[in-house]
PDB file of C-alpha atoms in Angstrom:
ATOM      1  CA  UNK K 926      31.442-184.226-269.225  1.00 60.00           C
ATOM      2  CA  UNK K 927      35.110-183.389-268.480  1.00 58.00           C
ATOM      3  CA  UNK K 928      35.979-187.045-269.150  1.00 60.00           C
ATOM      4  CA  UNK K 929      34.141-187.533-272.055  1.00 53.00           C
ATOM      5  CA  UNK K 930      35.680-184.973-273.617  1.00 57.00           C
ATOM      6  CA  UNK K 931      39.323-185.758-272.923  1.00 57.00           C
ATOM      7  CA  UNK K 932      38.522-189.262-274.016  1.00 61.00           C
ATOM      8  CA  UNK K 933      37.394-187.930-277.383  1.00 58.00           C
ATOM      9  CA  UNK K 934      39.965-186.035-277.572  1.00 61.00           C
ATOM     10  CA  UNK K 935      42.176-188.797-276.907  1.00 59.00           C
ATOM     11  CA  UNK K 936      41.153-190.923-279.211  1.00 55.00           C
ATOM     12  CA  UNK K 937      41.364-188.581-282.328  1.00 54.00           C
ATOM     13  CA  UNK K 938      44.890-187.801-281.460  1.00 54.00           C
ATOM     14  CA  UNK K 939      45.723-191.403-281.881  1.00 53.00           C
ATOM     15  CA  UNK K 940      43.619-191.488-284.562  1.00 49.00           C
ATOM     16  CA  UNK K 941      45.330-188.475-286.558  1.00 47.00           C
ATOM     17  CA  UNK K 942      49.124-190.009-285.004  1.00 45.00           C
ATOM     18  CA  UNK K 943      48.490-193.936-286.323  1.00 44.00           C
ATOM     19  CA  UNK K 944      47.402-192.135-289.706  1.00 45.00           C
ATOM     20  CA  UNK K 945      50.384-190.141-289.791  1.00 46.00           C
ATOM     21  CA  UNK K 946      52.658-193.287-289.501  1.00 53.00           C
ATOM     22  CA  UNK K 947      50.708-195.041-292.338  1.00 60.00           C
ATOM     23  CA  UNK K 948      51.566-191.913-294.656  1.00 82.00           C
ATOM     24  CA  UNK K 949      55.378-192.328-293.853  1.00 89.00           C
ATOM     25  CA  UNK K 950      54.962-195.596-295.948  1.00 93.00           C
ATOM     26  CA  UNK K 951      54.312-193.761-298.946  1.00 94.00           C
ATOM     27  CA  UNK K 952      57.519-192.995-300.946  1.00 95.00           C
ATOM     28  CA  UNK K 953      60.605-194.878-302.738  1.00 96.00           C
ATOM     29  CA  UNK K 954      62.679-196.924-300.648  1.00 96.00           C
ATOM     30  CA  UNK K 955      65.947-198.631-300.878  1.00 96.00           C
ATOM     31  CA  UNK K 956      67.167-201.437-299.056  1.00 95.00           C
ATOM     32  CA  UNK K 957      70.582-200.682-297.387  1.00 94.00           C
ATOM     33  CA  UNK K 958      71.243-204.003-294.937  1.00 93.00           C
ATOM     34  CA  UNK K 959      70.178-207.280-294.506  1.00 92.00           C
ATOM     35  CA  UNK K 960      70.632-209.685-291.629  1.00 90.00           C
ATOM     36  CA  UNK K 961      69.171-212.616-290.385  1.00 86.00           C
ATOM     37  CA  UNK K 962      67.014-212.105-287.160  1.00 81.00           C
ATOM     38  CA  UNK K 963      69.404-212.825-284.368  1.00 82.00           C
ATOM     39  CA  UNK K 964      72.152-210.258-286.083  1.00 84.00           C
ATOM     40  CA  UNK K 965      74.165-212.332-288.125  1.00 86.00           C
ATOM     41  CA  UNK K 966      74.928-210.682-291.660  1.00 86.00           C
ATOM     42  CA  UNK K 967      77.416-213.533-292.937  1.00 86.00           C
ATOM     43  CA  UNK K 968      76.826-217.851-293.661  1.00 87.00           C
ATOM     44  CA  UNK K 969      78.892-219.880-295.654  1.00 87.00           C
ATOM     45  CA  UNK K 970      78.091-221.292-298.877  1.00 84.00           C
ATOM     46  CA  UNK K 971      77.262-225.134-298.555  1.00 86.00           C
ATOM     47  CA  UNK K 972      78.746-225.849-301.417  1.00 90.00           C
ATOM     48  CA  UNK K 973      81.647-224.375-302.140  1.00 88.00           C
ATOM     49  CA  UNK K 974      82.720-223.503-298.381  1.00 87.00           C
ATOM     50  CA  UNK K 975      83.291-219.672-299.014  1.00 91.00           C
ATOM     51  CA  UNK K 976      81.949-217.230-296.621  1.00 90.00           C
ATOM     52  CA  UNK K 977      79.368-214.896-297.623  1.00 87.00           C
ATOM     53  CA  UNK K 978      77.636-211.469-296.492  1.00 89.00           C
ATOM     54  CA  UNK K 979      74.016-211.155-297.038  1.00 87.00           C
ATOM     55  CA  UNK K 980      72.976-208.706-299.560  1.00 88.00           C
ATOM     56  CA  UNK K 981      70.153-206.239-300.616  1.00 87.00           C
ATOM     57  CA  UNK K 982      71.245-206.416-303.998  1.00 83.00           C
ATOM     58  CA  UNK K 983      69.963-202.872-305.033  1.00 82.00           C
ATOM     59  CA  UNK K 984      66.586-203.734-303.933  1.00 91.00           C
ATOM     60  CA  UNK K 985      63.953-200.971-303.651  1.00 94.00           C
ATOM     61  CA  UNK K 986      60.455-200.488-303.465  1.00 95.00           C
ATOM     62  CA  UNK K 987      57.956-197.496-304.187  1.00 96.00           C
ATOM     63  CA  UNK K 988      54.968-197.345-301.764  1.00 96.00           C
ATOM     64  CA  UNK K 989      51.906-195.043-303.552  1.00 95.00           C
ATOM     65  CA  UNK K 990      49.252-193.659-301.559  1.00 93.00           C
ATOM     66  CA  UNK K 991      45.979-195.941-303.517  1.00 95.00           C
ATOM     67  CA  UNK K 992      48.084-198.785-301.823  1.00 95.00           C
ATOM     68  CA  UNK K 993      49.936-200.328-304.615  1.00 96.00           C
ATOM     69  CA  UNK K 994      53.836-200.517-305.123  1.00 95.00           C
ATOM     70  CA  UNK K 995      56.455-201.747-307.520  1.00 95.00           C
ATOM     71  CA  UNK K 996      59.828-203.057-307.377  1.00 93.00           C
ATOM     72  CA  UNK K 997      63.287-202.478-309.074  1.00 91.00           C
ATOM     73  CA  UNK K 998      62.674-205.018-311.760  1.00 91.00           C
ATOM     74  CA  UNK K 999      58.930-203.275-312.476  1.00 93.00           C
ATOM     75  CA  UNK K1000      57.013-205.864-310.502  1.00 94.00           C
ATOM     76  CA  UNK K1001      53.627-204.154-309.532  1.00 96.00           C
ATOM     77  CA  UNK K1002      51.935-205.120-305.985  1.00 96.00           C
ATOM     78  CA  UNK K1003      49.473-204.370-303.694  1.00 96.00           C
ATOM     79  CA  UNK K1004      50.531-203.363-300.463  1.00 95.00           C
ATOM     80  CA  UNK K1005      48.557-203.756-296.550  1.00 94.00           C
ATOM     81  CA  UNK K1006      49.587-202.274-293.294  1.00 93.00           C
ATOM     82  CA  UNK K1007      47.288-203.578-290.296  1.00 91.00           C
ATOM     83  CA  UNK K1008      48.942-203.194-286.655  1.00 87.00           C
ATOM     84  CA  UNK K1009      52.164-203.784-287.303  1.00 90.00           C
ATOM     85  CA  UNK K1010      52.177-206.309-290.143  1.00 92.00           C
ATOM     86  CA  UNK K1011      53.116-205.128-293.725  1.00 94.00           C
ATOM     87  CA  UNK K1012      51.980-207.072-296.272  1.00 93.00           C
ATOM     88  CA  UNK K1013      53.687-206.491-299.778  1.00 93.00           C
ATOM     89  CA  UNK K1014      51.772-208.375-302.297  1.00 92.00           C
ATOM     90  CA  UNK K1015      51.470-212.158-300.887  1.00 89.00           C
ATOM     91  CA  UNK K1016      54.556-211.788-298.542  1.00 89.00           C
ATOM     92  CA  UNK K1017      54.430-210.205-295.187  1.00 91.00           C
ATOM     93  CA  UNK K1018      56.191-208.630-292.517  1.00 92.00           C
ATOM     94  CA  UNK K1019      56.904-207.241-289.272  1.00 92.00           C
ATOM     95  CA  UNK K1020      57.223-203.822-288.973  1.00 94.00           C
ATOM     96  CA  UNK K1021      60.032-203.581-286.637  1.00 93.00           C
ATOM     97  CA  UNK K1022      60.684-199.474-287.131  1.00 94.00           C
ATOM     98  CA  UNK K1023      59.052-196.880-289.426  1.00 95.00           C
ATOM     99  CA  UNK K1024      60.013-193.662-289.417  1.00 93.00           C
ATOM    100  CA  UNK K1025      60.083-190.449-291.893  1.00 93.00           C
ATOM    101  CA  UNK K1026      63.539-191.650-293.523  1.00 94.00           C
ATOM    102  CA  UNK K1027      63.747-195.665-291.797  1.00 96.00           C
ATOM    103  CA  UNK K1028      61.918-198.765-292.506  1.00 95.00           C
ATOM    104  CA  UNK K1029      63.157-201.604-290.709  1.00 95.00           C
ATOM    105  CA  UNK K1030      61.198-205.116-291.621  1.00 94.00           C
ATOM    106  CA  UNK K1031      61.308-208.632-290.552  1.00 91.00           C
ATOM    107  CA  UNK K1032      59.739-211.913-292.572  1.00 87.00           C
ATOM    108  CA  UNK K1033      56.627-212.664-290.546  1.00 83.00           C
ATOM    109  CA  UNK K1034      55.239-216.113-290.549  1.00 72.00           C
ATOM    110  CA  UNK K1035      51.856-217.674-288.799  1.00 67.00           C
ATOM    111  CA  UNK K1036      53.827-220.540-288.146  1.00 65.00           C
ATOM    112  CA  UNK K1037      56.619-218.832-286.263  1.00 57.00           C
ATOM    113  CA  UNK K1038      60.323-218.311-286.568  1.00 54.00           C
ATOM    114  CA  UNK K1039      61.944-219.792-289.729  1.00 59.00           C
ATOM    115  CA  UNK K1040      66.238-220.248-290.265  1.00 58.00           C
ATOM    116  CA  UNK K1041      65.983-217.908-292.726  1.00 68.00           C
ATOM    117  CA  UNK K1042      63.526-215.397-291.215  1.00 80.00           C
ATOM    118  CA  UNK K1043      65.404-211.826-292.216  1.00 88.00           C
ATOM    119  CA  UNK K1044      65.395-208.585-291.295  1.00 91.00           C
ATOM    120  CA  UNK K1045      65.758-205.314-293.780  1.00 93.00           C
ATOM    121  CA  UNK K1046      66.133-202.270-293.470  1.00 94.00           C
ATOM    122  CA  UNK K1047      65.494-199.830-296.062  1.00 95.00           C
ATOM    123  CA  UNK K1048      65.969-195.354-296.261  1.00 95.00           C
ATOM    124  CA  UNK K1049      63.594-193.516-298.088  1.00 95.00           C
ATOM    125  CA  UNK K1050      65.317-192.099-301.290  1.00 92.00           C
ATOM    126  CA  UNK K1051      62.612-189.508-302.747  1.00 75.00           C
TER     127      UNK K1051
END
């Protein structure tokens, strides 16, 4: 009975903790750095031969609790989170770190790594 009991009450402490971590989704976010996945934050243009630093260009997002969101230029969306996969309207991602005030994401694809497969990472504004 012992064991069944610290089982249960196992289970709906992970239960109350993953819910918890879904809630610190909900909020305005702003995108602060952008890189691609192994690190690199600059290319070169393959045109004109000038070096470049990846940008966020003032990108933000606002999560809502019914699981929609829109975007900086009024875009609405609806918005997933299963395991760690984040799905913002018909793009998804890799949840790499969410905390409270952090959301660090990185272009998922079912087909695997991609040269231009980046990773985000966004503070929470409001």
């Amino acid at each position: 009975m012992k064991t069944l009991t610290i089982i249960i009450i196992t289970f709906l402490t992970s239960c109350l903790n993953l819910q918890d971590n879904s809630n610190d989704l909900i909020g305005k976010w702003e995108c602060y750095h952008k890189e691609l996945e192994d690190g690199t934050t600059k290319s070169v243009d393959a045109f004109s031969g000038e070096e470049f630093e990846y940008s966020c260009d003032g990108i933000s997002i606002k999560l809502n609790s019914d699981f929609t969101g829109i975007d900086d230029t009024g875009i609405k969306f609806k918005y997933q989170k299963k395991d760690s996969i984040l799905t913002l309207g018909n793009r998804s991602y890799v949840i790499e770190e969410l905390t409270k005030n952090q959301l660090v994401i990185r272009n998922y694809g079912q087909k695997g790594i991609n040269i231009s497969n980046f990773r985000t990472k966004f503070r929470k504004i409001d």
